[in-house]
Structures are given as C-alpha cells and as structure tokens.
C-alpha cells in the first residue's frame, strides 16, 4: 500500500472513531432546557399523540459502547488495520495460514505419513489403508474411471488385468505421478478409406469376432505396414507406448466394426493428468494400492 493510501486509511479510521466517541458522549447529556417547566423532559416532538423524551442511554448500554470503543483501539494497536502499520502483535494473515497448514500437516502425517514409504503390496493388504485409498479415489478419480473403477468410454477399466502402461505397483505409481498422454494418429490419410475397412476387419479377426475373411487378409498386410510399429506384429500391444492389446475382448472406445473403423479413420487422443500437483506422496500411494487391489480381485475370482 502506498504512503498516501496508508495515511488515508489511518485518517478515516481515527476520524470515525472520534466521531462515534463524540456522538456517544454528547448524547449522555439531556439537551432539553425548559425554563417555564423544569420537569418537562420532552423534546417537543409529538408523533400520533406520543411525546418524544430526551433520556440518555441506560448506563449498562452506555458502558457496553465504551467497552466496544476501547476494544477497537486495542485491536488496532495489536493487529494490522491502520494502513501500513503492522500492529505490535506481529500477526499476519500469511503467518496464520502457515500456522494452520503446519497444524494440518502434523495431523495428516499422523494419519497418512506411515504410508509414504510403505510398499504398495503391503498397503494393499491393509484394510484401513484401502478404505482411505477408496475415498481418495472417489474424490479424484471416479469422475473418469467410475465409482467402482470399472471405467467409462475412453477411460480404462481398472478392475481387470488389461493395462495400457502396465499394472505393476511401480507402473501405477508412475502413471499417477506423471500422468499419461495417449495418442493414435488418424490413419485414413495414409491408408485411404478402403484401407480403413480392411484393417478394421483384420482387427475383428484378431479378437475372434465375425469378419470378412477376404478384407481381413488384405488388412493384415496394411496392418503389418502401418499399425505393427505400435501394436506389435501379433497385435498384442505395447505397454511402453500405451498401445492396447487388440487380440482380447477389452475395448477402450468400443469393439464393433463401426467403432473400430472410427478409431482407425480419425485416430484417438486422451489424457490423464498428473496427480502430483493435487495429492501428496502418501495419498498417491494409497490410491495406487487401492487400484492395485482392484485388479487383484479379478485374480482371486479367476
């Protein structure tokens, strides 16, 4: 705050306090002075037959106002409120915020801190930890992956064993820390409309679905030229690139003929943001353990 505005605030504040004090004490005195009738304490104003008296405030009420004024002066001396004057108490909003944050961090450390260095597999065996991980997941991840982790259109199912980038604890942590950027470029400008149909039939054959054998045979050649670099020669994908496995019945954007053609023709793009700027390390590890436990449930069922 500039010196001018600091002085402006100080002058206005003191002037208002002085004015309020003057009004309070000035009204303690009876202003009516009727020489003809000394007992007359009215002001002479009459409203609907009701006469207005000029009585001072009750003493307790007056003292309450005085106490308020004293408190105001003491407050402005101790705390900042007079322009650039910082107050003799040294209080600042930033300091109060940091103190509250330090207190919160101490409380959180007691609850979450023990998980910051604990192996993910061990956290996944802790029922209380999984409950905390589930709540953090619900607040931060469920909007995309679903409340049960079962995924949505364009967002992976976390309850199966089909992983775009790997499902080990280390890979799950890497995904949470760094995020993921999935990108399949449009192929129609490269292989043409007929090539799109041929590749789609070949992909249908890889996953064991009904397909046109003749088109699939032609599509296998196009696939080997254009698609194999990411999805592999056998179509089983590449976790290093996030390229999905095309030989199973798990589809991120749908596995019908039309949906596959759409993916090949126009490409796909998706992004999972990094969670490091939203969650502390201990909370990230709790989420990782929860996600890891979701995929292990299928192992148990099988």
PDB file of C-alpha atoms in Angstrom:
ATOM      1  CA  UNK A   1       0.000   0.000   0.000  1.00  0.00           C
ATOM      2  CA  UNK A   2       1.364   3.423  -0.925  1.00  0.00           C
ATOM      3  CA  UNK A   3       2.027   6.057   1.727  1.00  0.00           C
ATOM      4  CA  UNK A   4      -0.881   8.184   0.508  1.00  0.00           C
ATOM      5  CA  UNK A   5      -3.439   5.410   0.836  1.00  0.00           C
ATOM      6  CA  UNK A   6      -1.958   4.306   4.139  1.00  0.00           C
ATOM      7  CA  UNK A   7      -2.405   7.825   5.560  1.00  0.00           C
ATOM      8  CA  UNK A   8      -5.873   7.977   4.009  1.00  0.00           C
ATOM      9  CA  UNK A   9      -6.954   4.764   5.800  1.00  0.00           C
ATOM     10  CA  UNK A  10      -5.452   5.905   9.118  1.00  0.00           C
ATOM     11  CA  UNK A  11      -7.139   9.327   8.978  1.00  0.00           C
ATOM     12  CA  UNK A  12     -10.534   7.880   8.072  1.00  0.00           C
ATOM     13  CA  UNK A  13     -10.311   5.210  10.767  1.00  0.00           C
ATOM     14  CA  UNK A  14      -9.331   7.653  13.520  1.00  0.00           C
ATOM     15  CA  UNK A  15     -11.872  10.237  12.365  1.00  0.00           C
ATOM     16  CA  UNK A  16     -14.670   7.671  12.516  1.00  0.00           C
ATOM     17  CA  UNK A  17     -13.624   6.517  15.974  1.00  0.00           C
ATOM     18  CA  UNK A  18     -13.513  10.132  17.187  1.00  0.00           C
ATOM     19  CA  UNK A  19     -16.908  10.866  15.665  1.00  0.00           C
ATOM     20  CA  UNK A  20     -18.524   7.804  17.210  1.00  0.00           C
ATOM     21  CA  UNK A  21     -16.990   8.677  20.594  1.00  0.00           C
ATOM     22  CA  UNK A  22     -18.275  12.266  20.383  1.00  0.00           C
ATOM     23  CA  UNK A  23     -21.791  11.095  19.435  1.00  0.00           C
ATOM     24  CA  UNK A  24     -21.832   8.622  22.310  1.00  0.00           C
ATOM     25  CA  UNK A  25     -20.776  11.099  24.992  1.00  0.00           C
ATOM     26  CA  UNK A  26     -22.733  14.048  23.555  1.00  0.00           C
ATOM     27  CA  UNK A  27     -25.955  12.098  23.861  1.00  0.00           C
ATOM     28  CA  UNK A  28     -25.309  11.346  27.534  1.00  0.00           C
ATOM     29  CA  UNK A  29     -26.492  14.846  28.383  1.00  0.00           C
ATOM     30  CA  UNK A  30     -30.124  15.924  28.401  1.00  0.00           C
ATOM     31  CA  UNK A  31     -30.481  18.627  25.788  1.00  0.00           C
ATOM     32  CA  UNK A  32     -33.944  19.847  26.826  1.00  0.00           C
ATOM     33  CA  UNK A  33     -33.937  23.018  28.974  1.00  0.00           C
ATOM     34  CA  UNK A  34     -37.486  24.223  29.583  1.00  0.00           C
ATOM     35  CA  UNK A  35     -37.271  27.280  31.899  1.00  0.00           C
ATOM     36  CA  UNK A  36     -41.046  27.505  32.266  1.00  0.00           C
ATOM     37  CA  UNK A  37     -41.480  23.867  33.192  1.00  0.00           C
ATOM     38  CA  UNK A  38     -38.259  22.352  34.610  1.00  0.00           C
ATOM     39  CA  UNK A  39     -39.980  18.973  34.975  1.00  0.00           C
ATOM     40  CA  UNK A  40     -40.663  18.833  31.244  1.00  0.00           C
ATOM     41  CA  UNK A  41     -38.173  16.368  29.719  1.00  0.00           C
ATOM     42  CA  UNK A  42     -39.759  16.101  26.289  1.00  0.00           C
ATOM     43  CA  UNK A  43     -38.214  17.413  23.087  1.00  0.00           C
ATOM     44  CA  UNK A  44     -41.456  18.946  21.901  1.00  0.00           C
ATOM     45  CA  UNK A  45     -41.859  16.372  19.136  1.00  0.00           C
ATOM     46  CA  UNK A  46     -45.198  14.552  19.111  1.00  0.00           C
ATOM     47  CA  UNK A  47     -45.992  11.613  16.833  1.00  0.00           C
ATOM     48  CA  UNK A  48     -49.599  10.362  16.816  1.00  0.00           C
ATOM     49  CA  UNK A  49     -50.027  11.636  20.337  1.00  0.00           C
ATOM     50  CA  UNK A  50     -46.766  10.061  21.516  1.00  0.00           C
ATOM     51  CA  UNK A  51     -44.304  12.545  23.031  1.00  0.00           C
ATOM     52  CA  UNK A  52     -40.582  12.103  22.457  1.00  0.00           C
ATOM     53  CA  UNK A  53     -38.476  12.205  25.617  1.00  0.00           C
ATOM     54  CA  UNK A  54     -34.818  13.162  25.707  1.00  0.00           C
ATOM     55  CA  UNK A  55     -33.428  10.493  28.049  1.00  0.00           C
ATOM     56  CA  UNK A  56     -29.824   9.294  27.998  1.00  0.00           C
ATOM     57  CA  UNK A  57     -28.888   5.665  27.279  1.00  0.00           C
ATOM     58  CA  UNK A  58     -29.116   3.246  30.211  1.00  0.00           C
ATOM     59  CA  UNK A  59     -25.778   3.057  31.992  1.00  0.00           C
ATOM     60  CA  UNK A  60     -25.132  -0.583  31.119  1.00  0.00           C
ATOM     61  CA  UNK A  61     -25.788   0.148  27.448  1.00  0.00           C
ATOM     62  CA  UNK A  62     -23.537   3.199  27.525  1.00  0.00           C
ATOM     63  CA  UNK A  63     -20.718   1.200  29.173  1.00  0.00           C
ATOM     64  CA  UNK A  64     -21.108  -1.504  26.559  1.00  0.00           C
ATOM     65  CA  UNK A  65     -20.462   1.063  23.815  1.00  0.00           C
ATOM     66  CA  UNK A  66     -17.474   2.398  25.742  1.00  0.00           C
ATOM     67  CA  UNK A  67     -16.061  -1.131  26.040  1.00  0.00           C
ATOM     68  CA  UNK A  68     -16.508  -1.554  22.285  1.00  0.00           C
ATOM     69  CA  UNK A  69     -14.520   1.606  21.613  1.00  0.00           C
ATOM     70  CA  UNK A  70     -11.747   0.510  23.977  1.00  0.00           C
ATOM     71  CA  UNK A  71     -11.638  -2.888  22.258  1.00  0.00           C
ATOM     72  CA  UNK A  72     -11.420  -1.187  18.841  1.00  0.00           C
ATOM     73  CA  UNK A  73      -8.441   0.906  19.907  1.00  0.00           C
ATOM     74  CA  UNK A  74      -6.684  -2.105  21.460  1.00  0.00           C
ATOM     75  CA  UNK A  75      -7.364  -4.194  18.343  1.00  0.00           C
ATOM     76  CA  UNK A  76      -5.915  -1.552  16.005  1.00  0.00           C
ATOM     77  CA  UNK A  77      -2.802  -1.305  18.185  1.00  0.00           C
ATOM     78  CA  UNK A  78      -2.178  -5.065  18.334  1.00  0.00           C
ATOM     79  CA  UNK A  79      -3.338  -6.136  14.851  1.00  0.00           C
ATOM     80  CA  UNK A  80      -2.834  -4.556  11.406  1.00  0.00           C
ATOM     81  CA  UNK A  81      -5.706  -2.289  10.461  1.00  0.00           C
ATOM     82  CA  UNK A  82      -4.208   1.176  10.269  1.00  0.00           C
ATOM     83  CA  UNK A  83      -2.800   1.399   6.771  1.00  0.00           C
ATOM     84  CA  UNK A  84       0.778   0.134   6.684  1.00  0.00           C
ATOM     85  CA  UNK A  85       1.024  -0.136  10.461  1.00  0.00           C
ATOM     86  CA  UNK A  86       1.549  -3.864  11.139  1.00  0.00           C
ATOM     87  CA  UNK A  87       0.493  -3.837  14.766  1.00  0.00           C
ATOM     88  CA  UNK A  88       2.622  -4.639  17.775  1.00  0.00           C
ATOM     89  CA  UNK A  89       1.422  -8.259  17.872  1.00  0.00           C
ATOM     90  CA  UNK A  90       3.185  -9.213  14.640  1.00  0.00           C
ATOM     91  CA  UNK A  91       0.099 -11.036  13.326  1.00  0.00           C
ATOM     92  CA  UNK A  92      -0.290 -11.531   9.563  1.00  0.00           C
ATOM     93  CA  UNK A  93      -2.824 -13.489   7.536  1.00  0.00           C
ATOM     94  CA  UNK A  94       0.034 -15.303   5.785  1.00  0.00           C
ATOM     95  CA  UNK A  95       1.541 -16.279   9.122  1.00  0.00           C
ATOM     96  CA  UNK A  96      -1.832 -17.517  10.377  1.00  0.00           C
ATOM     97  CA  UNK A  97      -2.300 -19.542   7.196  1.00  0.00           C
ATOM     98  CA  UNK A  98       1.129 -21.149   7.502  1.00  0.00           C
ATOM     99  CA  UNK A  99       0.460 -21.994  11.149  1.00  0.00           C
ATOM    100  CA  UNK A 100      -2.850 -23.648  10.209  1.00  0.00           C
ATOM    101  CA  UNK A 101      -1.157 -25.518   7.371  1.00  0.00           C
ATOM    102  CA  UNK A 102       1.602 -26.739   9.680  1.00  0.00           C
ATOM    103  CA  UNK A 103      -1.008 -27.955  12.159  1.00  0.00           C
ATOM    104  CA  UNK A 104      -2.933 -29.719   9.401  1.00  0.00           C
ATOM    105  CA  UNK A 105       0.267 -31.288   8.045  1.00  0.00           C
ATOM    106  CA  UNK A 106       1.091 -32.626  11.502  1.00  0.00           C
ATOM    107  CA  UNK A 107      -2.366 -34.169  11.797  1.00  0.00           C
ATOM    108  CA  UNK A 108      -2.213 -35.616   8.278  1.00  0.00           C
ATOM    109  CA  UNK A 109       1.253 -37.009   8.881  1.00  0.00           C
ATOM    110  CA  UNK A 110      -0.028 -38.930  11.866  1.00  0.00           C
ATOM    111  CA  UNK A 111      -2.797 -40.446   9.711  1.00  0.00           C
ATOM    112  CA  UNK A 112      -1.144 -40.816   6.301  1.00  0.00           C
ATOM    113  CA  UNK A 113       2.579 -40.424   6.907  1.00  0.00           C
ATOM    114  CA  UNK A 114       3.256 -44.079   7.662  1.00  0.00           C
ATOM    115  CA  UNK A 115       2.184 -44.996   4.127  1.00  0.00           C
ATOM    116  CA  UNK A 116       4.679 -42.649   2.405  1.00  0.00           C
ATOM    117  CA  UNK A 117       7.439 -45.282   2.388  1.00  0.00           C
ATOM    118  CA  UNK A 118       5.406 -48.466   2.762  1.00  0.00           C
ATOM    119  CA  UNK A 119       5.471 -50.864  -0.251  1.00  0.00           C
ATOM    120  CA  UNK A 120       2.309 -50.776  -2.346  1.00  0.00           C
ATOM    121  CA  UNK A 121       1.754 -54.512  -1.949  1.00  0.00           C
ATOM    122  CA  UNK A 122       1.822 -54.122   1.840  1.00  0.00           C
ATOM    123  CA  UNK A 123      -0.560 -51.161   1.769  1.00  0.00           C
ATOM    124  CA  UNK A 124      -2.926 -53.206  -0.400  1.00  0.00           C
ATOM    125  CA  UNK A 125      -3.169 -55.771   2.405  1.00  0.00           C
ATOM    126  CA  UNK A 126      -4.200 -53.136   4.963  1.00  0.00           C
ATOM    127  CA  UNK A 127      -7.977 -52.792   5.178  1.00  0.00           C
ATOM    128  CA  UNK A 128      -7.895 -49.329   6.774  1.00  0.00           C
ATOM    129  CA  UNK A 129      -5.455 -48.096   4.134  1.00  0.00           C
ATOM    130  CA  UNK A 130      -7.688 -49.401   1.339  1.00  0.00           C
ATOM    131  CA  UNK A 131     -10.673 -47.576   2.822  1.00  0.00           C
ATOM    132  CA  UNK A 132      -8.704 -44.327   2.771  1.00  0.00           C
ATOM    133  CA  UNK A 133      -7.497 -45.051  -0.763  1.00  0.00           C
ATOM    134  CA  UNK A 134     -11.076 -45.711  -1.865  1.00  0.00           C
ATOM    135  CA  UNK A 135     -12.216 -42.330  -0.504  1.00  0.00           C
ATOM    136  CA  UNK A 136      -9.339 -40.507  -2.218  1.00  0.00           C
ATOM    137  CA  UNK A 137     -10.120 -42.397  -5.442  1.00  0.00           C
ATOM    138  CA  UNK A 138     -13.796 -41.421  -5.197  1.00  0.00           C
ATOM    139  CA  UNK A 139     -12.892 -37.732  -4.811  1.00  0.00           C
ATOM    140  CA  UNK A 140     -10.261 -37.563  -7.544  1.00  0.00           C
ATOM    141  CA  UNK A 141     -10.521 -40.482  -9.973  1.00  0.00           C
ATOM    142  CA  UNK A 142     -14.097 -41.764 -10.036  1.00  0.00           C
ATOM    143  CA  UNK A 143     -15.325 -38.988 -12.333  1.00  0.00           C
ATOM    144  CA  UNK A 144     -13.390 -40.653 -15.190  1.00  0.00           C
ATOM    145  CA  UNK A 145     -12.867 -44.267 -14.122  1.00  0.00           C
ATOM    146  CA  UNK A 146     -16.229 -44.766 -12.411  1.00  0.00           C
ATOM    147  CA  UNK A 147     -17.090 -45.183  -8.759  1.00  0.00           C
ATOM    148  CA  UNK A 148     -16.127 -48.863  -8.869  1.00  0.00           C
ATOM    149  CA  UNK A 149     -13.071 -48.354 -11.088  1.00  0.00           C
ATOM    150  CA  UNK A 150     -14.871 -50.118 -13.923  1.00  0.00           C
ATOM    151  CA  UNK A 151     -14.030 -47.380 -16.407  1.00  0.00           C
ATOM    152  CA  UNK A 152     -16.086 -45.463 -18.950  1.00  0.00           C
ATOM    153  CA  UNK A 153     -15.998 -44.894 -22.676  1.00  0.00           C
ATOM    154  CA  UNK A 154     -12.451 -43.703 -23.361  1.00  0.00           C
ATOM    155  CA  UNK A 155     -11.334 -44.308 -19.755  1.00  0.00           C
ATOM    156  CA  UNK A 156      -9.725 -47.652 -18.822  1.00  0.00           C
ATOM    157  CA  UNK A 157     -11.319 -50.273 -16.613  1.00  0.00           C
ATOM    158  CA  UNK A 158      -9.047 -50.637 -13.581  1.00  0.00           C
ATOM    159  CA  UNK A 159     -10.636 -53.829 -12.289  1.00  0.00           C
ATOM    160  CA  UNK A 160      -9.285 -56.166 -14.999  1.00  0.00           C
ATOM    161  CA  UNK A 161      -5.748 -57.203 -15.917  1.00  0.00           C
ATOM    162  CA  UNK A 162      -5.592 -55.356 -19.226  1.00  0.00           C
ATOM    163  CA  UNK A 163      -3.160 -52.477 -18.745  1.00  0.00           C
ATOM    164  CA  UNK A 164      -2.181 -49.889 -21.319  1.00  0.00           C
ATOM    165  CA  UNK A 165       1.020 -48.922 -19.489  1.00  0.00           C
ATOM    166  CA  UNK A 166       1.458 -51.795 -17.041  1.00  0.00           C
ATOM    167  CA  UNK A 167      -0.244 -52.796 -13.812  1.00  0.00           C
ATOM    168  CA  UNK A 168       2.711 -53.337 -11.501  1.00  0.00           C
ATOM    169  CA  UNK A 169       2.888 -51.101  -8.403  1.00  0.00           C
ATOM    170  CA  UNK A 170       5.778 -49.209  -9.954  1.00  0.00           C
ATOM    171  CA  UNK A 171       3.875 -48.561 -13.211  1.00  0.00           C
ATOM    172  CA  UNK A 172       0.712 -47.495 -11.384  1.00  0.00           C
ATOM    173  CA  UNK A 173       2.755 -45.038  -9.317  1.00  0.00           C
ATOM    174  CA  UNK A 174       4.421 -43.752 -12.480  1.00  0.00           C
ATOM    175  CA  UNK A 175       1.011 -43.197 -14.066  1.00  0.00           C
ATOM    176  CA  UNK A 176      -0.257 -41.296 -11.039  1.00  0.00           C
ATOM    177  CA  UNK A 177       2.891 -39.195 -10.705  1.00  0.00           C
ATOM    178  CA  UNK A 178       3.456 -38.298 -14.355  1.00  0.00           C
ATOM    179  CA  UNK A 179       0.062 -38.779 -15.964  1.00  0.00           C
ATOM    180  CA  UNK A 180      -0.390 -40.317 -19.413  1.00  0.00           C
ATOM    181  CA  UNK A 181      -0.917 -38.891 -22.886  1.00  0.00           C
ATOM    182  CA  UNK A 182      -2.449 -41.415 -25.278  1.00  0.00           C
ATOM    183  CA  UNK A 183      -2.396 -40.620 -28.976  1.00  0.00           C
ATOM    184  CA  UNK A 184      -3.301 -42.697 -32.030  1.00  0.00           C
ATOM    185  CA  UNK A 185      -2.951 -40.600 -35.204  1.00  0.00           C
ATOM    186  CA  UNK A 186      -5.635 -40.739 -37.918  1.00  0.00           C
ATOM    187  CA  UNK A 187      -4.807 -43.422 -40.478  1.00  0.00           C
ATOM    188  CA  UNK A 188      -7.221 -42.609 -43.296  1.00  0.00           C
ATOM    189  CA  UNK A 189      -4.882 -40.008 -44.842  1.00  0.00           C
ATOM    190  CA  UNK A 190      -2.243 -42.767 -45.030  1.00  0.00           C
ATOM    191  CA  UNK A 191      -4.155 -45.917 -45.964  1.00  0.00           C
ATOM    192  CA  UNK A 192      -7.312 -44.454 -47.512  1.00  0.00           C
ATOM    193  CA  UNK A 193     -10.939 -45.388 -46.975  1.00  0.00           C
ATOM    194  CA  UNK A 194     -10.539 -48.936 -48.268  1.00  0.00           C
ATOM    195  CA  UNK A 195      -7.527 -49.462 -46.027  1.00  0.00           C
ATOM    196  CA  UNK A 196      -9.589 -48.393 -43.015  1.00  0.00           C
ATOM    197  CA  UNK A 197     -12.188 -51.070 -43.746  1.00  0.00           C
ATOM    198  CA  UNK A 198      -9.557 -53.721 -44.384  1.00  0.00           C
ATOM    199  CA  UNK A 199      -7.656 -53.010 -41.153  1.00  0.00           C
ATOM    200  CA  UNK A 200     -10.908 -52.969 -39.176  1.00  0.00           C
ATOM    201  CA  UNK A 201     -11.786 -56.458 -40.499  1.00  0.00           C
ATOM    202  CA  UNK A 202      -8.317 -57.704 -39.588  1.00  0.00           C
ATOM    203  CA  UNK A 203      -8.633 -56.305 -36.052  1.00  0.00           C
ATOM    204  CA  UNK A 204     -12.027 -58.019 -35.754  1.00  0.00           C
ATOM    205  CA  UNK A 205     -10.328 -61.283 -36.700  1.00  0.00           C
ATOM    206  CA  UNK A 206      -7.615 -60.760 -34.090  1.00  0.00           C
ATOM    207  CA  UNK A 207     -10.227 -60.549 -31.336  1.00  0.00           C
ATOM    208  CA  UNK A 208     -12.169 -63.571 -32.620  1.00  0.00           C
ATOM    209  CA  UNK A 209     -15.197 -61.655 -33.890  1.00  0.00           C
ATOM    210  CA  UNK A 210     -17.149 -62.177 -37.071  1.00  0.00           C
ATOM    211  CA  UNK A 211     -15.320 -60.624 -40.005  1.00  0.00           C
ATOM    212  CA  UNK A 212     -14.882 -60.596 -43.749  1.00  0.00           C
ATOM    213  CA  UNK A 213     -12.014 -63.026 -44.368  1.00  0.00           C
ATOM    214  CA  UNK A 214     -11.034 -61.537 -47.715  1.00  0.00           C
ATOM    215  CA  UNK A 215     -10.867 -57.989 -46.372  1.00  0.00           C
ATOM    216  CA  UNK A 216      -9.087 -59.231 -43.248  1.00  0.00           C
ATOM    217  CA  UNK A 217      -6.403 -60.846 -45.394  1.00  0.00           C
ATOM    218  CA  UNK A 218      -5.820 -57.555 -47.177  1.00  0.00           C
ATOM    219  CA  UNK A 219      -5.971 -55.739 -43.828  1.00  0.00           C
ATOM    220  CA  UNK A 220      -3.215 -57.920 -42.365  1.00  0.00           C
ATOM    221  CA  UNK A 221      -0.804 -56.542 -44.968  1.00  0.00           C
ATOM    222  CA  UNK A 222      -1.817 -52.944 -44.231  1.00  0.00           C
ATOM    223  CA  UNK A 223      -1.588 -53.655 -40.506  1.00  0.00           C
ATOM    224  CA  UNK A 224       1.924 -55.028 -40.892  1.00  0.00           C
ATOM    225  CA  UNK A 225       2.964 -51.885 -42.741  1.00  0.00           C
ATOM    226  CA  UNK A 226       1.289 -49.164 -40.683  1.00  0.00           C
ATOM    227  CA  UNK A 227      -0.006 -50.482 -37.345  1.00  0.00           C
ATOM    228  CA  UNK A 228       2.548 -53.086 -36.302  1.00  0.00           C
ATOM    229  CA  UNK A 229       5.051 -50.474 -35.097  1.00  0.00           C
ATOM    230  CA  UNK A 230       2.818 -49.663 -32.110  1.00  0.00           C
ATOM    231  CA  UNK A 231       0.522 -52.661 -31.663  1.00  0.00           C
ATOM    232  CA  UNK A 232       3.121 -55.325 -32.409  1.00  0.00           C
ATOM    233  CA  UNK A 233       3.259 -57.943 -35.129  1.00  0.00           C
ATOM    234  CA  UNK A 234       0.764 -60.124 -33.248  1.00  0.00           C
ATOM    235  CA  UNK A 235      -1.479 -57.182 -32.277  1.00  0.00           C
ATOM    236  CA  UNK A 236      -0.932 -57.731 -28.574  1.00  0.00           C
ATOM    237  CA  UNK A 237       0.023 -54.105 -27.975  1.00  0.00           C
ATOM    238  CA  UNK A 238       2.984 -52.370 -26.393  1.00  0.00           C
ATOM    239  CA  UNK A 239       2.821 -51.077 -22.826  1.00  0.00           C
ATOM    240  CA  UNK A 240       5.889 -48.918 -23.357  1.00  0.00           C
ATOM    241  CA  UNK A 241       3.832 -46.861 -25.819  1.00  0.00           C
ATOM    242  CA  UNK A 242       0.406 -47.362 -24.263  1.00  0.00           C
ATOM    243  CA  UNK A 243      -0.752 -49.189 -27.405  1.00  0.00           C
ATOM    244  CA  UNK A 244      -3.655 -51.503 -26.478  1.00  0.00           C
ATOM    245  CA  UNK A 245      -3.870 -55.241 -26.996  1.00  0.00           C
ATOM    246  CA  UNK A 246      -6.168 -55.880 -29.972  1.00  0.00           C
ATOM    247  CA  UNK A 247      -6.479 -59.644 -29.502  1.00  0.00           C
ATOM    248  CA  UNK A 248      -8.717 -59.665 -26.430  1.00  0.00           C
ATOM    249  CA  UNK A 249     -12.298 -58.504 -25.939  1.00  0.00           C
ATOM    250  CA  UNK A 250     -11.449 -55.377 -23.952  1.00  0.00           C
ATOM    251  CA  UNK A 251     -12.008 -52.109 -25.807  1.00  0.00           C
ATOM    252  CA  UNK A 252     -11.374 -48.558 -24.699  1.00  0.00           C
ATOM    253  CA  UNK A 253     -13.513 -46.981 -27.435  1.00  0.00           C
ATOM    254  CA  UNK A 254     -15.705 -49.898 -28.401  1.00  0.00           C
ATOM    255  CA  UNK A 255     -15.061 -53.057 -30.432  1.00  0.00           C
ATOM    256  CA  UNK A 256     -17.833 -53.043 -33.007  1.00  0.00           C
ATOM    257  CA  UNK A 257     -16.994 -52.807 -36.706  1.00  0.00           C
ATOM    258  CA  UNK A 258     -18.161 -49.175 -36.849  1.00  0.00           C
ATOM    259  CA  UNK A 259     -16.281 -48.175 -33.697  1.00  0.00           C
ATOM    260  CA  UNK A 260     -13.043 -49.798 -34.846  1.00  0.00           C
ATOM    261  CA  UNK A 261     -13.332 -48.109 -38.236  1.00  0.00           C
ATOM    262  CA  UNK A 262     -13.894 -44.802 -36.475  1.00  0.00           C
ATOM    263  CA  UNK A 263     -10.753 -45.298 -34.373  1.00  0.00           C
ATOM    264  CA  UNK A 264      -8.634 -46.208 -37.409  1.00  0.00           C
ATOM    265  CA  UNK A 265     -10.086 -43.455 -39.572  1.00  0.00           C
ATOM    266  CA  UNK A 266      -9.929 -40.485 -37.175  1.00  0.00           C
ATOM    267  CA  UNK A 267      -7.474 -41.645 -34.533  1.00  0.00           C
ATOM    268  CA  UNK A 268      -7.866 -41.283 -30.776  1.00  0.00           C
ATOM    269  CA  UNK A 269      -6.453 -38.896 -28.216  1.00  0.00           C
ATOM    270  CA  UNK A 270      -6.795 -38.995 -24.467  1.00  0.00           C
ATOM    271  CA  UNK A 271      -5.034 -37.554 -21.469  1.00  0.00           C
ATOM    272  CA  UNK A 272      -4.720 -38.486 -17.828  1.00  0.00           C
ATOM    273  CA  UNK A 273      -3.301 -35.531 -15.877  1.00  0.00           C
ATOM    274  CA  UNK A 274      -0.552 -35.951 -13.326  1.00  0.00           C
ATOM    275  CA  UNK A 275      -1.825 -36.198  -9.769  1.00  0.00           C
ATOM    276  CA  UNK A 276       1.402 -34.976  -8.167  1.00  0.00           C
ATOM    277  CA  UNK A 277       0.194 -31.381  -8.048  1.00  0.00           C
ATOM    278  CA  UNK A 278      -3.076 -32.430  -6.397  1.00  0.00           C
ATOM    279  CA  UNK A 279      -2.117 -35.178  -3.980  1.00  0.00           C
ATOM    280  CA  UNK A 280       0.762 -35.686  -1.575  1.00  0.00           C
ATOM    281  CA  UNK A 281       3.008 -38.717  -1.941  1.00  0.00           C
ATOM    282  CA  UNK A 282       1.311 -40.620   0.885  1.00  0.00           C
ATOM    283  CA  UNK A 283      -2.121 -40.155  -0.712  1.00  0.00           C
ATOM    284  CA  UNK A 284      -0.826 -41.143  -4.142  1.00  0.00           C
ATOM    285  CA  UNK A 285       0.499 -44.363  -2.653  1.00  0.00           C
ATOM    286  CA  UNK A 286      -2.870 -45.053  -1.030  1.00  0.00           C
ATOM    287  CA  UNK A 287      -4.625 -44.594  -4.373  1.00  0.00           C
ATOM    288  CA  UNK A 288      -2.030 -46.779  -6.097  1.00  0.00           C
ATOM    289  CA  UNK A 289      -2.604 -49.528  -3.540  1.00  0.00           C
ATOM    290  CA  UNK A 290      -6.363 -49.265  -3.999  1.00  0.00           C
ATOM    291  CA  UNK A 291      -6.074 -49.518  -7.797  1.00  0.00           C
ATOM    292  CA  UNK A 292      -3.631 -52.400  -7.438  1.00  0.00           C
ATOM    293  CA  UNK A 293      -6.128 -54.178  -5.165  1.00  0.00           C
ATOM    294  CA  UNK A 294      -8.935 -53.721  -7.711  1.00  0.00           C
ATOM    295  CA  UNK A 295      -7.028 -55.692 -10.355  1.00  0.00           C
ATOM    296  CA  UNK A 296      -6.022 -58.372  -7.851  1.00  0.00           C
ATOM    297  CA  UNK A 297      -9.697 -59.020  -7.030  1.00  0.00           C
ATOM    298  CA  UNK A 298     -10.123 -60.410 -10.537  1.00  0.00           C
ATOM    299  CA  UNK A 299      -7.128 -62.690  -9.971  1.00  0.00           C
ATOM    300  CA  UNK A 300      -8.794 -64.053  -6.852  1.00  0.00           C
ATOM    301  CA  UNK A 301     -12.102 -64.569  -8.663  1.00  0.00           C
ATOM    302  CA  UNK A 302     -10.380 -66.417 -11.502  1.00  0.00           C
TER     303      UNK A 302
END
